PDB file of C-alpha atoms in Angstrom:
ATOM      1  CA  MET S  10      87.618 -29.084  72.844  1.00 52.00           C
ATOM      2  CA  ASN S  11      89.151 -27.102  69.976  1.00 55.00           C
ATOM      3  CA  LEU S  12      85.654 -26.466  68.602  1.00 60.00           C
ATOM      4  CA  VAL S  13      84.495 -25.081  71.958  1.00 70.00           C
ATOM      5  CA  ARG S  14      87.630 -22.926  72.236  1.00 64.00           C
ATOM      6  CA  THR S  15      87.077 -21.558  68.734  1.00 61.00           C
ATOM      7  CA  ALA S  16      83.419 -20.781  69.482  1.00 68.00           C
ATOM      8  CA  MET S  17      84.347 -18.966  72.710  1.00 73.00           C
ATOM      9  CA  LEU S  18      87.037 -16.989  70.942  1.00 68.00           C
ATOM     10  CA  LEU S  19      84.680 -15.960  68.163  1.00 67.00           C
ATOM     11  CA  ALA S  20      82.064 -14.900  70.724  1.00 74.00           C
ATOM     12  CA  PHE S  21      84.646 -12.792  72.557  1.00 75.00           C
ATOM     13  CA  LEU S  22      85.869 -11.189  69.341  1.00 70.00           C
ATOM     14  CA  THR S  23      82.333 -10.460  68.188  1.00 72.00           C
ATOM     15  CA  ALA S  24      81.475  -8.857  71.542  1.00 77.00           C
ATOM     16  CA  LEU S  25      84.643  -6.769  71.406  1.00 74.00           C
ATOM     17  CA  PHE S  26      83.856  -5.700  67.859  1.00 72.00           C
ATOM     18  CA  MET S  27      80.327  -4.681  68.906  1.00 76.00           C
ATOM     19  CA  ALA S  28      81.650  -2.786  71.939  1.00 74.00           C
ATOM     20  CA  VAL S  29      83.930  -0.703  69.746  1.00 72.00           C
ATOM     21  CA  GLY S  30      80.988  -0.064  67.393  1.00 71.00           C
ATOM     22  CA  PHE S  31      78.840   1.056  70.339  1.00 73.00           C
ATOM     23  CA  LEU S  32      81.523   3.443  71.602  1.00 69.00           C
ATOM     24  CA  ILE S  33      81.775   4.965  68.153  1.00 66.00           C
ATOM     25  CA  GLY S  34      78.134   5.079  67.057  1.00 65.00           C
ATOM     26  CA  GLY S  35      75.887   4.013  69.904  1.00 67.00           C
ATOM     27  CA  LYS S  36      73.203   1.347  69.270  1.00 72.00           C
ATOM     28  CA  GLY S  37      73.275   1.964  65.538  1.00 70.00           C
ATOM     29  CA  GLY S  38      77.027   1.508  65.470  1.00 67.00           C
ATOM     30  CA  MET S  39      76.727  -1.634  67.569  1.00 71.00           C
ATOM     31  CA  MET S  40      74.195  -3.189  65.165  1.00 77.00           C
ATOM     32  CA  ILE S  41      76.355  -2.327  62.182  1.00 73.00           C
ATOM     33  CA  ALA S  42      79.342  -3.836  63.974  1.00 71.00           C
ATOM     34  CA  LEU S  43      77.310  -6.993  64.694  1.00 72.00           C
ATOM     35  CA  VAL S  44      76.454  -7.411  61.021  1.00 78.00           C
ATOM     36  CA  VAL S  45      80.054  -6.751  59.995  1.00 73.00           C
ATOM     37  CA  ALA S  46      81.354  -9.158  62.661  1.00 69.00           C
ATOM     38  CA  ALA S  47      78.999 -11.920  61.502  1.00 72.00           C
ATOM     39  CA  ALA S  48      80.062 -11.399  57.896  1.00 75.00           C
ATOM     40  CA  THR S  49      83.731 -11.327  58.937  1.00 68.00           C
ATOM     41  CA  ASN S  50      83.371 -14.552  60.933  1.00 67.00           C
ATOM     42  CA  LEU S  51      81.786 -16.328  57.966  1.00 73.00           C
ATOM     43  CA  PHE S  52      84.239 -14.919  55.447  1.00 74.00           C
ATOM     44  CA  SER S  53      87.293 -15.599  57.604  1.00 68.00           C
ATOM     45  CA  TYR S  54      86.284 -19.237  58.149  1.00 73.00           C
ATOM     46  CA  TRP S  55      86.484 -19.870  54.415  1.00 81.00           C
ATOM     47  CA  ASN S  56      89.066 -17.328  53.273  1.00 80.00           C
ATOM     48  CA  ALA S  57      91.252 -16.178  56.202  1.00 76.00           C
ATOM     49  CA  ASP S  58      94.096 -18.495  55.211  1.00 86.00           C
ATOM     50  CA  LYS S  59      94.236 -16.944  51.742  1.00 90.00           C
ATOM     51  CA  MET S  60      94.172 -13.453  53.272  1.00 86.00           C
ATOM     52  CA  VAL S  61      97.041 -14.168  55.672  1.00 89.00           C
ATOM     53  CA  LEU S  62      99.148 -15.743  52.935  1.00 94.00           C
ATOM     54  CA  SER S  63      98.404 -12.745  50.724  1.00 93.00           C
ATOM     55  CA  MET S  64      99.434 -10.315  53.503  1.00 91.00           C
ATOM     56  CA  TYR S  65     102.903 -11.826  53.472  1.00 95.00           C
ATOM     57  CA  GLY S  66     103.172 -12.210  49.709  1.00 95.00           C
ATOM     58  CA  ALA S  67     103.544 -15.973  50.083  1.00 96.00           C
ATOM     59  CA  LYS S  68     104.310 -17.900  46.890  1.00 97.00           C
ATOM     60  CA  GLU S  69     103.263 -21.522  46.514  1.00 97.00           C
ATOM     61  CA  VAL S  70     106.030 -23.969  45.616  1.00 97.00           C
ATOM     62  CA  ASP S  71     106.046 -27.569  44.488  1.00 95.00           C
ATOM     63  CA  GLU S  72     108.406 -30.479  44.053  1.00 94.00           C
ATOM     64  CA  ARG S  73     109.996 -28.929  40.977  1.00 95.00           C
ATOM     65  CA  SER S  74     110.520 -25.385  42.267  1.00 94.00           C
ATOM     66  CA  ALA S  75     111.682 -26.332  45.788  1.00 95.00           C
ATOM     67  CA  PRO S  76     112.336 -30.085  45.814  1.00 95.00           C
ATOM     68  CA  GLU S  77     114.115 -30.412  49.163  1.00 95.00           C
ATOM     69  CA  TYR S  78     111.870 -28.057  51.149  1.00 97.00           C
ATOM     70  CA  TYR S  79     108.762 -29.627  49.577  1.00 97.00           C
ATOM     71  CA  GLY S  80     110.177 -33.090  50.254  1.00 96.00           C
ATOM     72  CA  ILE S  81     110.651 -32.305  53.944  1.00 97.00           C
ATOM     73  CA  VAL S  82     107.001 -31.271  54.298  1.00 97.00           C
ATOM     74  CA  ARG S  83     105.757 -34.212  52.248  1.00 97.00           C
ATOM     75  CA  ASP S  84     107.624 -36.807  54.289  1.00 97.00           C
ATOM     76  CA  LEU S  85     106.769 -35.240  57.634  1.00 97.00           C
ATOM     77  CA  ALA S  86     103.089 -35.042  56.684  1.00 97.00           C
ATOM     78  CA  ALA S  87     103.153 -38.727  55.753  1.00 97.00           C
ATOM     79  CA  ARG S  88     104.846 -39.560  59.049  1.00 96.00           C
ATOM     80  CA  ALA S  89     102.167 -37.616  60.965  1.00 96.00           C
ATOM     81  CA  GLY S  90      99.329 -39.217  58.981  1.00 96.00           C
ATOM     82  CA  LEU S  91      98.226 -35.847  57.578  1.00 97.00           C
ATOM     83  CA  PRO S  92      97.074 -34.892  54.085  1.00 97.00           C
ATOM     84  CA  MET S  93      99.743 -33.073  52.106  1.00 97.00           C
ATOM     85  CA  PRO S  94      99.368 -29.336  52.854  1.00 97.00           C
ATOM     86  CA  ARG S  95     100.017 -26.573  50.370  1.00 97.00           C
ATOM     87  CA  VAL S  96     103.603 -25.342  50.712  1.00 98.00           C
ATOM     88  CA  TYR S  97     104.569 -21.653  50.523  1.00 98.00           C
ATOM     89  CA  VAL S  98     107.660 -19.483  50.690  1.00 97.00           C
ATOM     90  CA  ILE S  99     107.681 -15.926  52.097  1.00 97.00           C
ATOM     91  CA  ASN S 100     110.299 -13.513  50.797  1.00 96.00           C
ATOM     92  CA  SER S 101     111.603 -12.263  54.142  1.00 95.00           C
ATOM     93  CA  ASP S 102     115.097 -12.154  55.597  1.00 95.00           C
ATOM     94  CA  GLN S 103     113.743 -12.860  59.079  1.00 96.00           C
ATOM     95  CA  PRO S 104     113.768 -16.636  59.687  1.00 97.00           C
ATOM     96  CA  ASN S 105     110.250 -17.655  60.655  1.00 97.00           C
ATOM     97  CA  ALA S 106     107.355 -19.902  59.680  1.00 97.00           C
ATOM     98  CA  PHE S 107     103.642 -20.423  60.265  1.00 96.00           C
ATOM     99  CA  ALA S 108     100.753 -22.725  59.388  1.00 95.00           C
ATOM    100  CA  THR S 109      97.240 -21.765  58.395  1.00 93.00           C
ATOM    101  CA  GLY S 110      93.977 -23.292  57.174  1.00 91.00           C
ATOM    102  CA  ARG S 111      90.591 -24.227  58.608  1.00 87.00           C
ATOM    103  CA  ASN S 112      91.362 -27.978  58.851  1.00 90.00           C
ATOM    104  CA  PRO S 113      94.053 -30.522  57.900  1.00 94.00           C
ATOM    105  CA  GLN S 114      92.421 -31.056  54.508  1.00 94.00           C
ATOM    106  CA  ASN S 115      92.780 -27.352  53.688  1.00 93.00           C
ATOM    107  CA  ALA S 116      96.035 -26.542  55.445  1.00 95.00           C
ATOM    108  CA  ALA S 117      99.065 -24.611  54.273  1.00 96.00           C
ATOM    109  CA  VAL S 118     102.538 -24.156  55.724  1.00 97.00           C
ATOM    110  CA  ALA S 119     104.839 -21.246  54.963  1.00 97.00           C
ATOM    111  CA  ALA S 120     108.518 -20.647  55.654  1.00 97.00           C
ATOM    112  CA  SER S 121     110.536 -17.519  54.997  1.00 97.00           C
ATOM    113  CA  THR S 122     113.511 -17.463  52.662  1.00 96.00           C
ATOM    114  CA  GLY S 123     115.523 -16.328  55.671  1.00 96.00           C
ATOM    115  CA  LEU S 124     114.646 -19.530  57.511  1.00 97.00           C
ATOM    116  CA  LEU S 125     115.396 -21.763  54.543  1.00 96.00           C
ATOM    117  CA  HIS S 126     118.802 -20.175  54.017  1.00 95.00           C
ATOM    118  CA  ALA S 127     119.875 -19.856  57.663  1.00 94.00           C
ATOM    119  CA  LEU S 128     118.888 -23.256  59.046  1.00 96.00           C
ATOM    120  CA  SER S 129     120.281 -26.695  58.364  1.00 95.00           C
ATOM    121  CA  TYR S 130     118.204 -29.353  56.666  1.00 95.00           C
ATOM    122  CA  GLU S 131     117.348 -31.042  59.941  1.00 96.00           C
ATOM    123  CA  GLU S 132     116.490 -27.749  61.669  1.00 97.00           C
ATOM    124  CA  VAL S 133     114.062 -26.912  58.852  1.00 97.00           C
ATOM    125  CA  ALA S 134     112.522 -30.351  59.382  1.00 97.00           C
ATOM    126  CA  GLY S 135     112.071 -29.574  63.082  1.00 97.00           C
ATOM    127  CA  VAL S 136     110.350 -26.260  62.307  1.00 98.00           C
ATOM    128  CA  MET S 137     108.022 -27.721  59.695  1.00 98.00           C
ATOM    129  CA  ALA S 138     107.160 -30.600  62.023  1.00 98.00           C
ATOM    130  CA  HIS S 139     106.118 -27.992  64.614  1.00 97.00           C
ATOM    131  CA  GLU S 140     103.872 -26.313  62.051  1.00 97.00           C
ATOM    132  CA  LEU S 141     102.343 -29.634  61.022  1.00 97.00           C
ATOM    133  CA  ALA S 142     101.674 -30.297  64.711  1.00 97.00           C
ATOM    134  CA  HIS S 143      99.560 -27.121  64.758  1.00 95.00           C
ATOM    135  CA  VAL S 144      97.674 -28.495  61.755  1.00 95.00           C
ATOM    136  CA  GLN S 145      97.168 -31.860  63.440  1.00 95.00           C
ATOM    137  CA  ASN S 146      96.056 -30.212  66.697  1.00 91.00           C
ATOM    138  CA  ARG S 147      93.660 -28.026  64.676  1.00 87.00           C
ATOM    139  CA  ASP S 148      95.164 -24.860  66.118  1.00 87.00           C
ATOM    140  CA  THR S 149      95.262 -23.257  62.680  1.00 85.00           C
ATOM    141  CA  LEU S 150      91.540 -22.463  62.525  1.00 80.00           C
ATOM    142  CA  THR S 151      91.681 -20.516  65.775  1.00 78.00           C
ATOM    143  CA  MET S 152      94.955 -18.838  64.826  1.00 75.00           C
ATOM    144  CA  THR S 153      93.796 -17.764  61.376  1.00 72.00           C
ATOM    145  CA  ILE S 154      90.353 -16.490  62.345  1.00 72.00           C
ATOM    146  CA  THR S 155      91.892 -14.625  65.261  1.00 71.00           C
ATOM    147  CA  ALA S 156      94.324 -12.834  62.968  1.00 69.00           C
ATOM    148  CA  THR S 157      91.555 -11.775  60.582  1.00 69.00           C
ATOM    149  CA  ILE S 158      89.048 -10.493  63.136  1.00 70.00           C
ATOM    150  CA  ALA S 159      91.660  -8.825  65.319  1.00 68.00           C
ATOM    151  CA  GLY S 160      92.850  -6.976  62.238  1.00 68.00           C
ATOM    152  CA  ALA S 161      89.257  -5.863  61.547  1.00 69.00           C
ATOM    153  CA  ILE S 162      88.907  -4.580  65.126  1.00 71.00           C
ATOM    154  CA  SER S 163      92.087  -2.549  64.798  1.00 68.00           C
ATOM    155  CA  MET S 164      90.917  -1.168  61.470  1.00 69.00           C
ATOM    156  CA  LEU S 165      87.589  -0.107  63.010  1.00 67.00           C
ATOM    157  CA  ALA S 166      89.476   1.759  65.708  1.00 64.00           C
ATOM    158  CA  ASN S 167      91.639   3.517  63.144  1.00 64.00           C
ATOM    159  CA  PHE S 168      88.486   4.936  61.572  1.00 63.00           C
ATOM    160  CA  ALA S 169      86.973   5.930  64.910  1.00 60.00           C
ATOM    161  CA  MET S 170      87.764   9.607  64.508  1.00 57.00           C
ATOM    162  CA  PHE S 171      86.264   9.715  61.046  1.00 60.00           C
ATOM    163  CA  PHE S 172      82.999   8.011  61.976  1.00 55.00           C
ATOM    164  CA  GLY S 173      82.413   8.999  65.565  1.00 52.00           C
ATOM    165  CA  GLY S 174      84.094  12.254  66.314  1.00 50.00           C
ATOM    166  CA  ASN S 175      81.987  15.031  64.839  1.00 50.00           C
ATOM    167  CA  ARG S 176      78.327  14.421  64.118  1.00 48.00           C
ATOM    168  CA  GLU S 177      75.400  16.640  65.024  1.00 47.00           C
ATOM    169  CA  ASN S 178      73.106  13.704  65.736  1.00 43.00           C
ATOM    170  CA  ASN S 179      75.665  11.485  67.314  1.00 51.00           C
ATOM    171  CA  ASN S 180      74.023   8.385  68.793  1.00 55.00           C
ATOM    172  CA  ASN S 181      77.128   7.644  70.806  1.00 55.00           C
ATOM    173  CA  PRO S 182      76.041   8.046  74.438  1.00 56.00           C
ATOM    174  CA  LEU S 183      79.575   8.925  75.513  1.00 56.00           C
ATOM    175  CA  GLY S 184      80.271  11.356  72.677  1.00 58.00           C
ATOM    176  CA  PHE S 185      83.891  12.096  71.916  1.00 62.00           C
ATOM    177  CA  ILE S 186      84.952  10.321  75.118  1.00 65.00           C
ATOM    178  CA  GLY S 187      83.500   7.103  73.718  1.00 60.00           C
ATOM    179  CA  VAL S 188      85.452   7.547  70.506  1.00 64.00           C
ATOM    180  CA  LEU S 189      88.597   8.251  72.500  1.00 66.00           C
ATOM    181  CA  ILE S 190      88.071   5.129  74.607  1.00 65.00           C
ATOM    182  CA  ALA S 191      87.631   3.086  71.437  1.00 63.00           C
ATOM    183  CA  MET S 192      90.823   4.511  70.001  1.00 65.00           C
ATOM    184  CA  ILE S 193      92.789   3.752  73.167  1.00 68.00           C
ATOM    185  CA  VAL S 194      91.339   0.280  73.747  1.00 65.00           C
ATOM    186  CA  ALA S 195      91.450  -0.910  70.147  1.00 59.00           C
ATOM    187  CA  PRO S 196      95.252  -0.882  69.769  1.00 56.00           C
ATOM    188  CA  PHE S 197      95.274  -3.404  72.624  1.00 68.00           C
ATOM    189  CA  ALA S 198      92.580  -5.539  70.953  1.00 63.00           C
ATOM    190  CA  ALA S 199      95.070  -7.589  68.973  1.00 57.00           C
ATOM    191  CA  MET S 200      97.104  -8.108  72.148  1.00 64.00           C
ATOM    192  CA  LEU S 201      94.029  -9.231  74.087  1.00 64.00           C
ATOM    193  CA  VAL S 202      93.027 -11.609  71.328  1.00 62.00           C
ATOM    194  CA  GLN S 203      96.494 -13.080  71.168  1.00 60.00           C
ATOM    195  CA  MET S 204      96.413 -13.580  74.939  1.00 65.00           C
ATOM    196  CA  ALA S 205      93.087 -15.391  74.527  1.00 60.00           C
ATOM    197  CA  ILE S 206      94.922 -18.122  72.668  1.00 64.00           C
ATOM    198  CA  SER S 207      96.651 -20.218  75.292  1.00 61.00           C
ATOM    199  CA  ARG S 208     100.433 -20.156  75.114  1.00 69.00           C
ATOM    200  CA  THR S 209     100.379 -23.824  76.064  1.00 71.00           C
ATOM    201  CA  ARG S 210      99.520 -24.626  72.416  1.00 85.00           C
ATOM    202  CA  GLU S 211     103.131 -23.764  71.534  1.00 90.00           C
ATOM    203  CA  TYR S 212     104.476 -26.258  74.059  1.00 91.00           C
ATOM    204  CA  SER S 213     102.028 -28.841  72.722  1.00 91.00           C
ATOM    205  CA  ALA S 214     103.097 -28.166  69.126  1.00 94.00           C
ATOM    206  CA  ASP S 215     106.767 -28.307  70.132  1.00 96.00           C
ATOM    207  CA  ARG S 216     106.286 -31.700  71.744  1.00 96.00           C
ATOM    208  CA  ARG S 217     104.204 -33.155  68.926  1.00 96.00           C
ATOM    209  CA  GLY S 218     106.535 -31.665  66.334  1.00 97.00           C
ATOM    210  CA  ALA S 219     109.499 -33.333  68.025  1.00 96.00           C
ATOM    211  CA  GLU S 220     107.619 -36.641  67.899  1.00 96.00           C
ATOM    212  CA  ILE S 221     106.852 -36.181  64.200  1.00 97.00           C
ATOM    213  CA  CYS S 222     110.432 -35.414  63.160  1.00 96.00           C
ATOM    214  CA  GLY S 223     111.856 -37.853  65.695  1.00 94.00           C
ATOM    215  CA  ASN S 224     114.476 -35.585  67.290  1.00 95.00           C
ATOM    216  CA  PRO S 225     113.596 -32.741  69.702  1.00 97.00           C
ATOM    217  CA  LEU S 226     117.090 -31.258  69.322  1.00 96.00           C
ATOM    218  CA  TRP S 227     116.412 -30.380  65.682  1.00 97.00           C
ATOM    219  CA  LEU S 228     113.622 -28.054  66.784  1.00 97.00           C
ATOM    220  CA  SER S 229     115.436 -26.707  69.850  1.00 97.00           C
ATOM    221  CA  SER S 230     118.434 -25.770  67.717  1.00 97.00           C
ATOM    222  CA  ALA S 231     116.137 -24.078  65.197  1.00 97.00           C
ATOM    223  CA  LEU S 232     114.304 -22.106  67.906  1.00 97.00           C
ATOM    224  CA  ARG S 233     117.601 -20.829  69.293  1.00 96.00           C
ATOM    225  CA  LYS S 234     118.722 -19.572  65.878  1.00 96.00           C
ATOM    226  CA  ILE S 235     115.337 -18.087  64.930  1.00 96.00           C
ATOM    227  CA  ALA S 236     114.969 -16.233  68.237  1.00 94.00           C
ATOM    228  CA  VAL S 237     118.378 -14.577  67.875  1.00 93.00           C
ATOM    229  CA  ALA S 238     117.809 -13.601  64.247  1.00 93.00           C
ATOM    230  CA  ALA S 239     114.224 -12.395  64.798  1.00 90.00           C
ATOM    231  CA  GLY S 240     115.511  -9.909  67.358  1.00 86.00           C
ATOM    232  CA  ARG S 241     117.914  -8.427  64.810  1.00 92.00           C
ATOM    233  CA  ILE S 242     116.022  -8.667  61.537  1.00 94.00           C
ATOM    234  CA  PRO S 243     112.694  -6.811  61.260  1.00 91.00           C
ATOM    235  CA  ASN S 244     109.626  -8.285  59.608  1.00 92.00           C
ATOM    236  CA  GLU S 245     107.892  -5.289  58.030  1.00 91.00           C
ATOM    237  CA  GLU S 246     104.721  -7.180  57.097  1.00 91.00           C
ATOM    238  CA  ALA S 247     104.323  -8.452  60.655  1.00 89.00           C
ATOM    239  CA  GLU S 248     104.891  -4.958  62.065  1.00 87.00           C
ATOM    240  CA  HIS S 249     102.036  -3.709  59.863  1.00 85.00           C
ATOM    241  CA  ASN S 250      99.816  -6.661  60.833  1.00 81.00           C
ATOM    242  CA  PRO S 251     100.586  -7.320  64.527  1.00 79.00           C
ATOM    243  CA  ALA S 252      97.385  -9.349  64.954  1.00 75.00           C
ATOM    244  CA  THR S 253      99.070 -12.140  62.974  1.00 83.00           C
ATOM    245  CA  ALA S 254     102.120 -12.362  65.259  1.00 84.00           C
ATOM    246  CA  HIS S 255     100.726 -15.311  67.210  1.00 84.00           C
ATOM    247  CA  MET S 256     100.737 -17.458  64.048  1.00 88.00           C
ATOM    248  CA  PHE S 257     104.529 -17.581  63.764  1.00 93.00           C
ATOM    249  CA  ILE S 258     106.787 -20.107  65.467  1.00 95.00           C
ATOM    250  CA  ILE S 259     108.692 -17.191  67.087  1.00 93.00           C
ATOM    251  CA  ASN S 260     107.247 -13.733  67.777  1.00 89.00           C
ATOM    252  CA  PRO S 261     108.172 -11.715  64.644  1.00 92.00           C
ATOM    253  CA  LEU S 262     107.634  -8.277  66.210  1.00 86.00           C
ATOM    254  CA  SER S 263     110.599  -6.117  67.132  1.00 77.00           C
ATOM    255  CA  GLY S 264     109.108  -5.349  70.577  1.00 62.00           C
ATOM    256  CA  ALA S 265     108.989  -9.005  71.585  1.00 50.00           C
ATOM    257  CA  ARG S 266     111.382  -8.520  74.508  1.00 46.00           C
ATOM    258  CA  MET S 267     109.155  -5.905  76.147  1.00 45.00           C
ATOM    259  CA  ASP S 268     105.925  -7.869  76.271  1.00 45.00           C
ATOM    260  CA  ASN S 269     106.573 -10.736  78.654  1.00 50.00           C
ATOM    261  CA  LEU S 270     103.222 -10.112  80.338  1.00 48.00           C
ATOM    262  CA  PHE S 271     101.281  -9.973  77.081  1.00 54.00           C
ATOM    263  CA  SER S 272     103.480 -12.186  74.914  1.00 64.00           C
ATOM    264  CA  THR S 273     101.766 -14.491  72.446  1.00 69.00           C
ATOM    265  CA  HIS S 274     104.598 -17.000  72.744  1.00 81.00           C
ATOM    266  CA  PRO S 275     106.196 -18.759  75.713  1.00 84.00           C
ATOM    267  CA  ASP S 276     109.752 -17.850  76.627  1.00 87.00           C
ATOM    268  CA  THR S 277     112.042 -19.391  74.017  1.00 92.00           C
ATOM    269  CA  GLY S 278     114.500 -20.531  76.670  1.00 93.00           C
ATOM    270  CA  ASN S 279     111.756 -22.484  78.413  1.00 93.00           C
ATOM    271  CA  ARG S 280     110.712 -24.081  75.128  1.00 95.00           C
ATOM    272  CA  ILE S 281     114.299 -25.122  74.399  1.00 96.00           C
ATOM    273  CA  ALA S 282     114.708 -26.528  77.924  1.00 96.00           C
ATOM    274  CA  ALA S 283     111.517 -28.586  77.526  1.00 95.00           C
ATOM    275  CA  LEU S 284     112.708 -29.991  74.198  1.00 96.00           C
ATOM    276  CA  GLU S 285     116.144 -30.841  75.581  1.00 96.00           C
ATOM    277  CA  ALA S 286     114.520 -32.624  78.520  1.00 96.00           C
ATOM    278  CA  MET S 287     112.346 -34.526  76.057  1.00 95.00           C
ATOM    279  CA  ALA S 288     115.436 -35.508  74.057  1.00 95.00           C
ATOM    280  CA  ALA S 289     117.111 -36.778  77.223  1.00 94.00           C
ATOM    281  CA  ASP S 290     114.063 -38.873  78.067  1.00 92.00           C
ATOM    282  CA  MET S 291     113.991 -40.293  74.531  1.00 90.00           C
ATOM    283  CA  ARG S 292     117.688 -41.231  74.719  1.00 88.00           C
ATOM    284  CA  GLN S 293     117.152 -42.953  78.059  1.00 88.00           C
ATOM    285  CA  THR S 294     114.139 -44.845  76.729  1.00 83.00           C
ATOM    286  CA  ALA S 295     115.980 -45.810  73.548  1.00 73.00           C
ATOM    287  CA  GLN S 296     118.932 -47.385  75.364  1.00 69.00           C
ATOM    288  CA  PRO S 297     118.994 -51.105  74.541  1.00 62.00           C
ATOM    289  CA  GLN S 298     118.073 -53.420  77.368  1.00 54.00           C
ATOM    290  CA  PRO S 299     120.399 -56.332  78.265  1.00 53.00           C
ATOM    291  CA  SER S 300     119.592 -59.236  76.002  1.00 49.00           C
ATOM    292  CA  THR S 301     120.735 -62.801  75.511  1.00 44.00           C
ATOM    293  CA  ARG S 302     120.669 -62.050  71.792  1.00 49.00           C
ATOM    294  CA  PRO S 303     123.668 -59.843  70.956  1.00 43.00           C
ATOM    295  CA  ALA S 304     122.531 -59.347  67.367  1.00 47.00           C
ATOM    296  CA  GLU S 305     119.173 -57.918  68.487  1.00 45.00           C
ATOM    297  CA  ALA S 306     120.852 -55.619  71.028  1.00 38.00           C
ATOM    298  CA  ALA S 307     123.190 -54.286  68.356  1.00 41.00           C
ATOM    299  CA  LYS S 308     120.279 -53.692  66.025  1.00 44.00           C
ATOM    300  CA  ALA S 309     118.341 -51.838  68.737  1.00 42.00           C
ATOM    301  CA  GLY S 310     121.280 -49.533  69.410  1.00 41.00           C
ATOM    302  CA  ARG S 311     121.848 -48.684  65.744  1.00 39.00           C
ATOM    303  CA  LYS S 312     121.094 -45.069  64.883  1.00 40.00           C
ATOM    304  CA  SER S 313     118.737 -44.144  62.055  1.00 38.00           C
ATOM    305  CA  ARG S 314     117.169 -40.970  60.739  1.00 41.00           C
ATOM    306  CA  SER S 315     113.690 -40.340  62.060  1.00 42.00           C
ATOM    307  CA  VAL S 316     112.353 -38.607  58.959  1.00 44.00           C
ATOM    308  CA  PRO S 317     111.639 -40.888  55.983  1.00 43.00           C
ATOM    309  CA  PRO S 318     114.319 -40.748  53.250  1.00 42.00           C
ATOM    310  CA  THR S 319     114.282 -37.609  51.110  1.00 40.00           C
ATOM    311  CA  GLY S 320     117.700 -37.852  49.509  1.00 39.00           C
ATOM    312  CA  TRP S 321     119.438 -36.747  52.717  1.00 39.00           C
ATOM    313  CA  GLY S 322     122.935 -37.962  53.299  1.00 33.00           C
ATOM    314  CA  ARG S 323     123.473 -38.735  49.621  1.00 32.00           C
ATOM    315  CA  GLY S 324     126.588 -40.845  49.309  1.00 34.00           C
ATOM    316  CA  GLY S 325     126.848 -40.941  53.096  1.00 36.00           C
ATOM    317  CA  SER S 326     127.325 -37.177  53.342  1.00 39.00           C
ATOM    318  CA  GLU S 327     125.683 -34.831  55.829  1.00 46.00           C
ATOM    319  CA  PRO S 328     122.418 -33.052  54.897  1.00 47.00           C
ATOM    320  CA  PRO S 329     123.010 -29.925  52.782  1.00 47.00           C
ATOM    321  CA  LYS S 330     123.084 -26.479  54.427  1.00 47.00           C
ATOM    322  CA  GLY S 331     119.614 -25.128  53.599  1.00 48.00           C
ATOM    323  CA  PRO S 332     116.962 -26.532  51.245  1.00 48.00           C
ATOM    324  CA  TRP S 333     117.961 -24.181  48.398  1.00 44.00           C
ATOM    325  CA  SER S 334     121.474 -25.631  48.014  1.00 40.00           C
TER     326      SER S 334
END
């Protein structure tokens, strides 16, 4: 189903790219746009993840440079039955995170320094479990290719005036009006593409992420904190590349509150409510049933961490405040 969705999305993006080319340069512009779109599709399949990571200046880390953050991802990936993804850090004060890559074998996860400093150890685990859920659900291919091609469409529109506005032998059947239409429509291209990706994937990733980390409240608490901070702290790279907004766990754009109709993410309050309901169901299911064996009942009711040991609670203490501590 993901393969069909990706194919449909690519077809839509290619048609949109060709339409903008036609409005700028007529049939010749459309054919050029078709060739460029085909090349972009092929290139983005293999390299879009590297491009997105480069856009945000992401730096790869390992067990030595970020042992606790890396350990969280490693243990969650093992719990989910996924190959170990590449792990990156983005130097941004806005707490946020995303996943990218064409498949689980070539996946990468990235978290901002703002997220790693602001969230507790368990909240970071909830966020990274959500991102690994996107990897497991194979959402990352669609998300990454969308970001790349939508950015190319917006770039084509930005050059519309230069290529289509003033030519003696203009093949554009609509002339300057066609260029103007392209310039007006193209800024909405990224929005349309983001809408093409179902917002239900976020609910699905929330649910699967909660299953991976073992506690939905870790993620719900993280979402609450990220949503508040994202509204106050700008993400300059995201503002310059709005077509990538749908990749983040929370909309990184400063205008997020104004786009309920066109939002790439579900309402955060609804996501939190769904996770809290899931936690309530898990608590009810986990309650020990009456047993004639008291020892077994006591064992069933004993609490344990859901993420495999990573040095948390050393000496019986609580997890440290942020993976950099």
